Amino acid sequence: QVQLVESGGGLVQAGGSLRLSCAASGTILSIGDMNWYRQAPGKQRELVATITSGGFANYADSVKGRFTMSRDNAKNTMSLQMNSLKPEDTAVYYCAATIMGRMRWGQGTQVTVSS
C-alpha cells in the first residue's frame, strides 16, 4: 500500500521559516510529478508548487521567491522550504504525487503564521 506522510508543520511568526517534508512508502516503481497544495479555511485547495521527476520546479505566484521545493528520487521524498512566511500562508498543506499513474495524497499538516 502506497502512502504519503507529511511532517514539519507548526506555528511560526510572520517572517519566519518552516520546512515541510513528505515521504512516500510502499511498493513504488516510479514517481512522476510531486506537488504541494494548501487549503485555507473557507477557501479552495490551491497548488503551491510542483516539481518534475527531472527536478524542474514551478511555483504559484503568491509564493514565488519565498518557497523552494525539492525532491530526492532515491529516497522518494519531497520537501518545501518556506521562508518569509506571511499570515496569509496559514493553511493545511498537503503533499501529493503521481505514483505509478495514480495521484496519491498525504494526510495534511497545519501551518499557522501569526502576525
Short mmCIF file of N, CA, C and O in Angstrom, two decimals:
data_model
loop_
_atom_site.label_atom_id
_atom_site.label_comp_id
_atom_site.label_asym_id
_atom_site.label_seq_id
_atom_site.Cartn_x
_atom_site.Cartn_y
_atom_site.Cartn_z
N GLN A 1 0.85 -1.20 0.00
CA GLN A 1 0.00 0.00 0.00
C GLN A 1 0.88 1.24 0.00
O GLN A 1 1.75 1.40 0.85
N VAL A 2 0.64 2.13 -0.95
CA VAL A 2 1.44 3.35 -1.07
C VAL A 2 0.87 4.42 -0.15
O VAL A 2 -0.34 4.65 -0.14
N GLN A 3 1.73 5.06 0.59
CA GLN A 3 1.31 6.14 1.49
C GLN A 3 2.26 7.32 1.36
O GLN A 3 3.45 7.15 1.08
N LEU A 4 1.70 8.51 1.57
CA LEU A 4 2.49 9.73 1.67
C LEU A 4 2.30 10.27 3.08
O LEU A 4 1.14 10.43 3.52
N VAL A 5 3.38 10.55 3.76
CA VAL A 5 3.30 11.05 5.13
C VAL A 5 4.08 12.36 5.23
O VAL A 5 5.28 12.40 4.91
N GLU A 6 3.38 13.39 5.68
CA GLU A 6 4.00 14.71 5.82
C GLU A 6 4.49 14.92 7.24
O GLU A 6 3.99 14.34 8.19
N SER A 7 5.42 15.85 7.37
CA SER A 7 5.88 16.29 8.68
C SER A 7 6.41 17.71 8.55
O SER A 7 6.69 18.17 7.44
N GLY A 8 6.51 18.40 9.68
CA GLY A 8 7.16 19.70 9.69
C GLY A 8 6.26 20.90 9.84
O GLY A 8 6.75 22.03 9.89
N GLY A 9 4.96 20.72 9.93
CA GLY A 9 4.10 21.87 10.11
C GLY A 9 4.24 22.45 11.52
O GLY A 9 4.96 21.92 12.36
N GLY A 10 3.54 23.55 11.77
CA GLY A 10 3.59 24.14 13.09
C GLY A 10 3.19 25.60 13.09
O GLY A 10 2.62 26.10 12.11
N LEU A 11 3.51 26.26 14.20
CA LEU A 11 3.19 27.68 14.39
C LEU A 11 4.47 28.49 14.30
O LEU A 11 5.48 28.15 14.94
N VAL A 12 4.42 29.56 13.52
CA VAL A 12 5.59 30.41 13.35
C VAL A 12 5.13 31.86 13.22
O VAL A 12 4.00 32.12 12.77
N GLN A 13 5.98 32.78 13.63
CA GLN A 13 5.65 34.20 13.48
C GLN A 13 5.90 34.64 12.04
O GLN A 13 6.72 34.05 11.31
N ALA A 14 5.20 35.69 11.66
CA ALA A 14 5.40 36.25 10.33
C ALA A 14 6.88 36.60 10.12
O ALA A 14 7.54 37.12 11.02
N GLY A 15 7.37 36.27 8.95
CA GLY A 15 8.78 36.48 8.65
C GLY A 15 9.64 35.28 8.93
O GLY A 15 10.82 35.24 8.52
N GLY A 16 9.08 34.31 9.61
CA GLY A 16 9.83 33.12 9.97
C GLY A 16 9.85 32.08 8.86
O GLY A 16 9.36 32.32 7.74
N SER A 17 10.42 30.92 9.19
CA SER A 17 10.59 29.85 8.22
C SER A 17 10.10 28.52 8.78
O SER A 17 10.15 28.29 9.99
N LEU A 18 9.66 27.67 7.89
CA LEU A 18 9.32 26.29 8.21
C LEU A 18 9.75 25.42 7.03
O LEU A 18 9.79 25.89 5.89
N ARG A 19 10.02 24.17 7.34
CA ARG A 19 10.34 23.20 6.28
C ARG A 19 9.39 22.02 6.41
O ARG A 19 9.33 21.37 7.46
N LEU A 20 8.66 21.76 5.35
CA LEU A 20 7.77 20.61 5.29
C LEU A 20 8.46 19.47 4.54
O LEU A 20 9.18 19.72 3.57
N SER A 21 8.22 18.27 5.00
CA SER A 21 8.75 17.09 4.32
C SER A 21 7.63 16.11 4.07
O SER A 21 6.61 16.10 4.77
N CYS A 22 7.83 15.28 3.07
CA CYS A 22 6.84 14.26 2.72
C CYS A 22 7.59 13.04 2.21
O CYS A 22 8.45 13.17 1.33
N ALA A 23 7.25 11.89 2.77
CA ALA A 23 7.91 10.65 2.38
C ALA A 23 6.88 9.67 1.83
O ALA A 23 5.82 9.48 2.43
N ALA A 24 7.22 9.08 0.71
CA ALA A 24 6.37 8.06 0.11
C ALA A 24 6.88 6.69 0.53
O ALA A 24 8.09 6.44 0.52
N SER A 25 5.96 5.81 0.89
CA SER A 25 6.36 4.46 1.29
C SER A 25 5.47 3.44 0.61
O SER A 25 4.40 3.76 0.11
N GLY A 26 5.91 2.21 0.62
CA GLY A 26 5.19 1.14 -0.04
C GLY A 26 5.94 0.65 -1.26
O GLY A 26 7.11 0.99 -1.46
N THR A 27 5.27 -0.13 -2.04
CA THR A 27 5.89 -0.65 -3.26
C THR A 27 5.77 0.41 -4.35
O THR A 27 4.69 0.65 -4.87
N ILE A 28 6.89 1.05 -4.67
CA ILE A 28 6.89 2.17 -5.60
C ILE A 28 7.88 1.91 -6.70
O ILE A 28 9.07 1.76 -6.45
N LEU A 29 7.37 1.86 -7.92
CA LEU A 29 8.25 1.66 -9.06
C LEU A 29 8.70 2.99 -9.67
O LEU A 29 9.81 3.10 -10.16
N SER A 30 7.80 3.96 -9.63
CA SER A 30 8.15 5.26 -10.20
C SER A 30 7.25 6.34 -9.61
O SER A 30 6.11 6.07 -9.23
N ILE A 31 7.79 7.54 -9.54
CA ILE A 31 7.02 8.70 -9.09
C ILE A 31 7.18 9.79 -10.14
O ILE A 31 8.30 10.13 -10.51
N GLY A 32 6.08 10.30 -10.61
CA GLY A 32 6.11 11.38 -11.58
C GLY A 32 6.21 12.72 -10.87
O GLY A 32 7.01 12.89 -9.95
N ASP A 33 5.37 13.65 -11.26
CA ASP A 33 5.37 14.97 -10.62
C ASP A 33 5.02 14.85 -9.14
O ASP A 33 4.19 14.05 -8.74
N MET A 34 5.69 15.67 -8.35
CA MET A 34 5.37 15.77 -6.93
C MET A 34 4.88 17.19 -6.68
O MET A 34 5.35 18.14 -7.33
N ASN A 35 3.94 17.33 -5.76
CA ASN A 35 3.26 18.61 -5.59
C ASN A 35 3.03 18.93 -4.12
O ASN A 35 2.90 18.03 -3.29
N TRP A 36 2.94 20.22 -3.85
CA TRP A 36 2.43 20.70 -2.57
C TRP A 36 1.19 21.54 -2.85
O TRP A 36 1.22 22.43 -3.70
N TYR A 37 0.12 21.23 -2.13
CA TYR A 37 -1.11 22.00 -2.17
C TYR A 37 -1.35 22.59 -0.78
O TYR A 37 -0.77 22.14 0.21
N ARG A 38 -2.24 23.56 -0.73
CA ARG A 38 -2.67 24.06 0.57
C ARG A 38 -4.13 24.46 0.50
O ARG A 38 -4.65 24.79 -0.56
N GLN A 39 -4.75 24.41 1.67
CA GLN A 39 -6.15 24.81 1.78
C GLN A 39 -6.35 25.60 3.05
O GLN A 39 -6.16 25.08 4.16
N ALA A 40 -6.71 26.86 2.87
CA ALA A 40 -7.02 27.74 3.99
C ALA A 40 -8.49 27.61 4.34
O ALA A 40 -9.31 27.23 3.48
N PRO A 41 -8.88 27.94 5.56
CA PRO A 41 -10.29 27.84 5.96
C PRO A 41 -11.19 28.65 5.03
O PRO A 41 -10.92 29.82 4.74
N GLY A 42 -12.23 28.01 4.55
CA GLY A 42 -13.19 28.70 3.69
C GLY A 42 -12.73 28.91 2.27
O GLY A 42 -13.42 29.57 1.49
N LYS A 43 -11.57 28.36 1.91
CA LYS A 43 -11.05 28.55 0.56
C LYS A 43 -10.84 27.21 -0.13
O LYS A 43 -10.77 26.18 0.51
N GLN A 44 -10.73 27.28 -1.44
CA GLN A 44 -10.46 26.06 -2.20
C GLN A 44 -8.99 25.67 -2.07
O GLN A 44 -8.12 26.50 -1.81
N ARG A 45 -8.76 24.39 -2.25
CA ARG A 45 -7.38 23.90 -2.25
C ARG A 45 -6.65 24.48 -3.44
O ARG A 45 -7.19 24.51 -4.55
N GLU A 46 -5.43 24.94 -3.22
CA GLU A 46 -4.66 25.54 -4.30
C GLU A 46 -3.30 24.88 -4.42
O GLU A 46 -2.70 24.44 -3.44
N LEU A 47 -2.81 24.84 -5.64
CA LEU A 47 -1.49 24.28 -5.92
C LEU A 47 -0.43 25.32 -5.54
O LEU A 47 -0.47 26.45 -6.03
N VAL A 48 0.51 24.90 -4.73
CA VAL A 48 1.57 25.80 -4.27
C VAL A 48 2.83 25.62 -5.10
O VAL A 48 3.45 26.59 -5.53
N ALA A 49 3.22 24.37 -5.31
CA ALA A 49 4.46 24.10 -6.03
C ALA A 49 4.41 22.71 -6.63
O ALA A 49 3.77 21.81 -6.08
N THR A 50 5.10 22.56 -7.76
CA THR A 50 5.21 21.28 -8.44
C THR A 50 6.66 21.08 -8.84
O THR A 50 7.34 22.04 -9.22
N ILE A 51 7.12 19.83 -8.76
CA ILE A 51 8.46 19.52 -9.23
C ILE A 51 8.40 18.26 -10.06
O ILE A 51 7.77 17.27 -9.68
N THR A 52 9.03 18.30 -11.22
CA THR A 52 9.02 17.13 -12.11
C THR A 52 10.05 16.11 -11.64
O THR A 52 10.89 16.39 -10.77
N SER A 53 10.02 14.92 -12.23
CA SER A 53 10.99 13.89 -11.87
C SER A 53 12.41 14.33 -12.21
O SER A 53 13.37 13.87 -11.59
N GLY A 54 12.52 15.24 -13.15
CA GLY A 54 13.84 15.76 -13.52
C GLY A 54 14.31 16.91 -12.65
O GLY A 54 15.43 17.41 -12.84
N GLY A 55 13.46 17.33 -11.71
CA GLY A 55 13.88 18.37 -10.77
C GLY A 55 13.49 19.78 -11.14
O GLY A 55 13.92 20.74 -10.49
N PHE A 56 12.66 19.94 -12.17
CA PHE A 56 12.22 21.29 -12.53
C PHE A 56 11.03 21.67 -11.68
O PHE A 56 10.02 20.98 -11.66
N ALA A 57 11.13 22.80 -10.99
CA ALA A 57 10.08 23.24 -10.07
C ALA A 57 9.36 24.46 -10.61
O ALA A 57 9.95 25.31 -11.28
N ASN A 58 8.08 24.51 -10.29
CA ASN A 58 7.26 25.65 -10.65
C ASN A 58 6.44 26.04 -9.44
O ASN A 58 6.04 25.17 -8.65
N TYR A 59 6.17 27.35 -9.29
CA TYR A 59 5.54 27.86 -8.07
C TYR A 59 4.36 28.76 -8.38
O TYR A 59 4.32 29.45 -9.40
N ALA A 60 3.42 28.79 -7.45
CA ALA A 60 2.35 29.77 -7.51
C ALA A 60 2.95 31.16 -7.34
O ALA A 60 3.93 31.33 -6.61
N ASP A 61 2.35 32.14 -7.97
CA ASP A 61 2.87 33.50 -7.88
C ASP A 61 2.94 33.98 -6.44
O ASP A 61 3.84 34.74 -6.07
N SER A 62 2.01 33.53 -5.62
CA SER A 62 1.93 34.01 -4.24
C SER A 62 3.10 33.55 -3.38
O SER A 62 3.36 34.13 -2.32
N VAL A 63 3.82 32.52 -3.81
CA VAL A 63 4.93 32.00 -3.01
C VAL A 63 6.27 32.10 -3.72
O VAL A 63 7.32 31.79 -3.12
N LYS A 64 6.25 32.52 -4.96
CA LYS A 64 7.48 32.58 -5.75
C LYS A 64 8.50 33.48 -5.07
O LYS A 64 8.18 34.58 -4.63
N GLY A 65 9.72 32.99 -4.97
CA GLY A 65 10.78 33.76 -4.32
C GLY A 65 10.87 33.53 -2.82
O GLY A 65 11.87 33.93 -2.19
N ARG A 66 9.86 32.91 -2.25
CA ARG A 66 9.86 32.64 -0.80
C ARG A 66 9.92 31.14 -0.48
O ARG A 66 10.50 30.75 0.53
N PHE A 67 9.31 30.33 -1.33
CA PHE A 67 9.25 28.89 -1.12
C PHE A 67 10.17 28.19 -2.12
O PHE A 67 10.29 28.62 -3.26
N THR A 68 10.77 27.11 -1.66
CA THR A 68 11.61 26.29 -2.53
C THR A 68 11.26 24.83 -2.34
O THR A 68 11.30 24.32 -1.21
N MET A 69 10.93 24.17 -3.44
CA MET A 69 10.59 22.76 -3.40
C MET A 69 11.75 21.93 -3.91
O MET A 69 12.43 22.34 -4.86
N SER A 70 11.95 20.78 -3.28
CA SER A 70 12.99 19.86 -3.73
C SER A 70 12.50 18.43 -3.59
O SER A 70 11.49 18.19 -2.94
N ARG A 71 13.22 17.51 -4.22
CA ARG A 71 12.87 16.11 -4.11
C ARG A 71 14.13 15.27 -4.13
O ARG A 71 15.16 15.68 -4.67
N ASP A 72 14.01 14.10 -3.53
CA ASP A 72 15.10 13.12 -3.55
C ASP A 72 14.54 11.85 -4.14
O ASP A 72 13.78 11.12 -3.48
N ASN A 73 14.85 11.59 -5.39
CA ASN A 73 14.27 10.44 -6.08
C ASN A 73 14.74 9.11 -5.48
O ASN A 73 14.00 8.12 -5.51
N ALA A 74 15.92 9.09 -4.94
CA ALA A 74 16.43 7.85 -4.35
C ALA A 74 15.69 7.48 -3.07
O ALA A 74 15.52 6.30 -2.75
N LYS A 75 15.23 8.51 -2.35
CA LYS A 75 14.55 8.28 -1.07
C LYS A 75 13.04 8.43 -1.17
O LYS A 75 12.34 8.21 -0.18
N ASN A 76 12.55 8.80 -2.35
CA ASN A 76 11.10 9.01 -2.55
C ASN A 76 10.56 10.04 -1.57
O ASN A 76 9.52 9.85 -0.92
N THR A 77 11.27 11.14 -1.46
CA THR A 77 10.84 12.21 -0.57
C THR A 77 10.77 13.54 -1.31
O THR A 77 11.40 13.72 -2.36
N MET A 78 10.02 14.46 -0.74
CA MET A 78 9.96 15.82 -1.25
C MET A 78 9.95 16.76 -0.05
O MET A 78 9.56 16.37 1.06
N SER A 79 10.38 17.99 -0.27
CA SER A 79 10.41 18.97 0.79
C SER A 79 9.94 20.32 0.26
O SER A 79 10.00 20.58 -0.94
N LEU A 80 9.48 21.15 1.19
CA LEU A 80 9.09 22.51 0.85
C LEU A 80 9.69 23.44 1.90
O LEU A 80 9.26 23.42 3.06
N GLN A 81 10.69 24.19 1.51
CA GLN A 81 11.29 25.18 2.39
C GLN A 81 10.52 26.47 2.24
O GLN A 81 10.44 27.03 1.14
N MET A 82 9.96 26.94 3.34
CA MET A 82 9.11 28.13 3.31
C MET A 82 9.78 29.23 4.13
O MET A 82 9.94 29.09 5.35
N ASN A 83 10.15 30.30 3.47
CA ASN A 83 10.80 31.44 4.12
C ASN A 83 9.90 32.67 4.03
O ASN A 83 8.97 32.71 3.22
N SER A 84 10.21 33.66 4.84
CA SER A 84 9.46 34.93 4.82
C SER A 84 7.96 34.66 4.88
O SER A 84 7.18 35.22 4.10
N LEU A 85 7.56 33.82 5.80
CA LEU A 85 6.15 33.41 5.88
C LEU A 85 5.26 34.59 6.25
O LEU A 85 5.65 35.48 7.02
N LYS A 86 4.06 34.57 5.71
CA LYS A 86 3.06 35.62 5.93
C LYS A 86 1.82 34.99 6.55
O LYS A 86 1.56 33.79 6.36
N PRO A 87 1.03 35.77 7.25
CA PRO A 87 -0.22 35.22 7.82
C PRO A 87 -1.11 34.58 6.77
O PRO A 87 -1.79 33.58 7.06
N GLU A 88 -1.09 35.09 5.56
CA GLU A 88 -1.91 34.50 4.50
C GLU A 88 -1.40 33.16 4.00
O GLU A 88 -2.05 32.50 3.20
N ASP A 89 -0.25 32.72 4.50
CA ASP A 89 0.24 31.38 4.19
C ASP A 89 -0.38 30.33 5.11
O ASP A 89 -0.17 29.13 4.92
N THR A 90 -1.12 30.78 6.10
CA THR A 90 -1.77 29.86 7.04
C THR A 90 -2.74 28.94 6.29
O THR A 90 -3.62 29.42 5.57
N ALA A 91 -2.56 27.64 6.46
CA ALA A 91 -3.38 26.66 5.75
C ALA A 91 -2.97 25.26 6.19
O ALA A 91 -1.95 25.08 6.86
N VAL A 92 -3.75 24.29 5.76
CA VAL A 92 -3.33 22.90 5.83
C VAL A 92 -2.59 22.60 4.52
O VAL A 92 -3.12 22.86 3.44
N TYR A 93 -1.38 22.10 4.64
CA TYR A 93 -0.55 21.80 3.47
C TYR A 93 -0.57 20.29 3.22
O TYR A 93 -0.39 19.50 4.14
N TYR A 94 -0.77 19.95 1.95
CA TYR A 94 -0.85 18.56 1.54
C TYR A 94 0.23 18.27 0.50
O TYR A 94 0.40 19.05 -0.45
N CYS A 95 0.91 17.16 0.65
CA CYS A 95 1.76 16.70 -0.43
C CYS A 95 0.95 15.74 -1.29
O CYS A 95 0.01 15.09 -0.80
N ALA A 96 1.28 15.70 -2.55
CA ALA A 96 0.60 14.82 -3.49
C ALA A 96 1.59 14.42 -4.56
O ALA A 96 2.48 15.20 -4.92
N ALA A 97 1.44 13.22 -5.07
CA ALA A 97 2.36 12.75 -6.10
C ALA A 97 1.67 11.75 -7.00
O ALA A 97 0.78 11.01 -6.57
N THR A 98 2.09 11.76 -8.24
CA THR A 98 1.62 10.77 -9.18
C THR A 98 2.53 9.56 -9.07
O THR A 98 3.71 9.62 -9.44
N ILE A 99 1.98 8.49 -8.52
CA ILE A 99 2.77 7.29 -8.27
C ILE A 99 2.19 6.16 -9.08
O ILE A 99 1.04 5.76 -8.86
N MET A 100 2.97 5.70 -10.02
CA MET A 100 2.55 4.62 -10.93
C MET A 100 1.19 4.94 -11.53
O MET A 100 0.27 4.11 -11.53
N GLY A 101 1.05 6.19 -12.00
CA GLY A 101 -0.12 6.59 -12.75
C GLY A 101 -1.31 7.03 -11.94
O GLY A 101 -2.35 7.40 -12.50
N ARG A 102 -1.18 7.06 -10.61
CA ARG A 102 -2.32 7.41 -9.77
C ARG A 102 -1.90 8.51 -8.80
O ARG A 102 -0.83 8.44 -8.20
N MET A 103 -2.77 9.51 -8.63
CA MET A 103 -2.47 10.60 -7.71
C MET A 103 -2.69 10.12 -6.28
O MET A 103 -3.75 9.59 -5.94
N ARG A 104 -1.68 10.30 -5.46
CA ARG A 104 -1.76 9.95 -4.04
C ARG A 104 -1.62 11.22 -3.21
O ARG A 104 -0.89 12.14 -3.60
N TRP A 105 -2.28 11.22 -2.04
CA TRP A 105 -2.28 12.40 -1.18
C TRP A 105 -1.80 12.05 0.22
O TRP A 105 -2.10 10.97 0.74
N GLY A 106 -1.12 13.00 0.83
CA GLY A 106 -0.81 12.89 2.24
C GLY A 106 -2.00 13.33 3.08
O GLY A 106 -3.01 13.79 2.56
N GLN A 107 -1.86 13.21 4.38
CA GLN A 107 -2.97 13.50 5.28
C GLN A 107 -3.09 14.98 5.60
O GLN A 107 -4.11 15.42 6.12
N GLY A 108 -2.06 15.75 5.29
CA GLY A 108 -2.08 17.19 5.55
C GLY A 108 -1.37 17.55 6.84
O GLY A 108 -1.38 16.78 7.81
N THR A 109 -0.77 18.71 6.84
CA THR A 109 -0.12 19.23 8.04
C THR A 109 -0.44 20.72 8.17
O THR A 109 -0.40 21.45 7.19
N GLN A 110 -0.75 21.13 9.39
CA GLN A 110 -1.18 22.52 9.61
C GLN A 110 0.02 23.45 9.70
O GLN A 110 0.99 23.17 10.43
N VAL A 111 -0.06 24.54 8.99
CA VAL A 111 0.91 25.63 9.09
C VAL A 111 0.15 26.87 9.51
O VAL A 111 -0.81 27.28 8.84
N THR A 112 0.56 27.46 10.62
CA THR A 112 -0.09 28.67 11.12
C THR A 112 0.96 29.76 11.28
O THR A 112 1.98 29.55 11.95
N VAL A 113 0.71 30.90 10.63
CA VAL A 113 1.64 32.02 10.69
C VAL A 113 0.95 33.16 11.43
O VAL A 113 -0.08 33.67 10.99
N SER A 114 1.51 33.54 12.55
CA SER A 114 0.91 34.60 13.36
C SER A 114 1.50 35.95 12.97
O SER A 114 2.66 36.06 12.59
N SER A 115 0.68 36.98 13.11
CA SER A 115 1.12 38.34 12.72
C SER A 115 1.76 39.06 13.89
O SER A 115 1.72 38.62 15.01
#
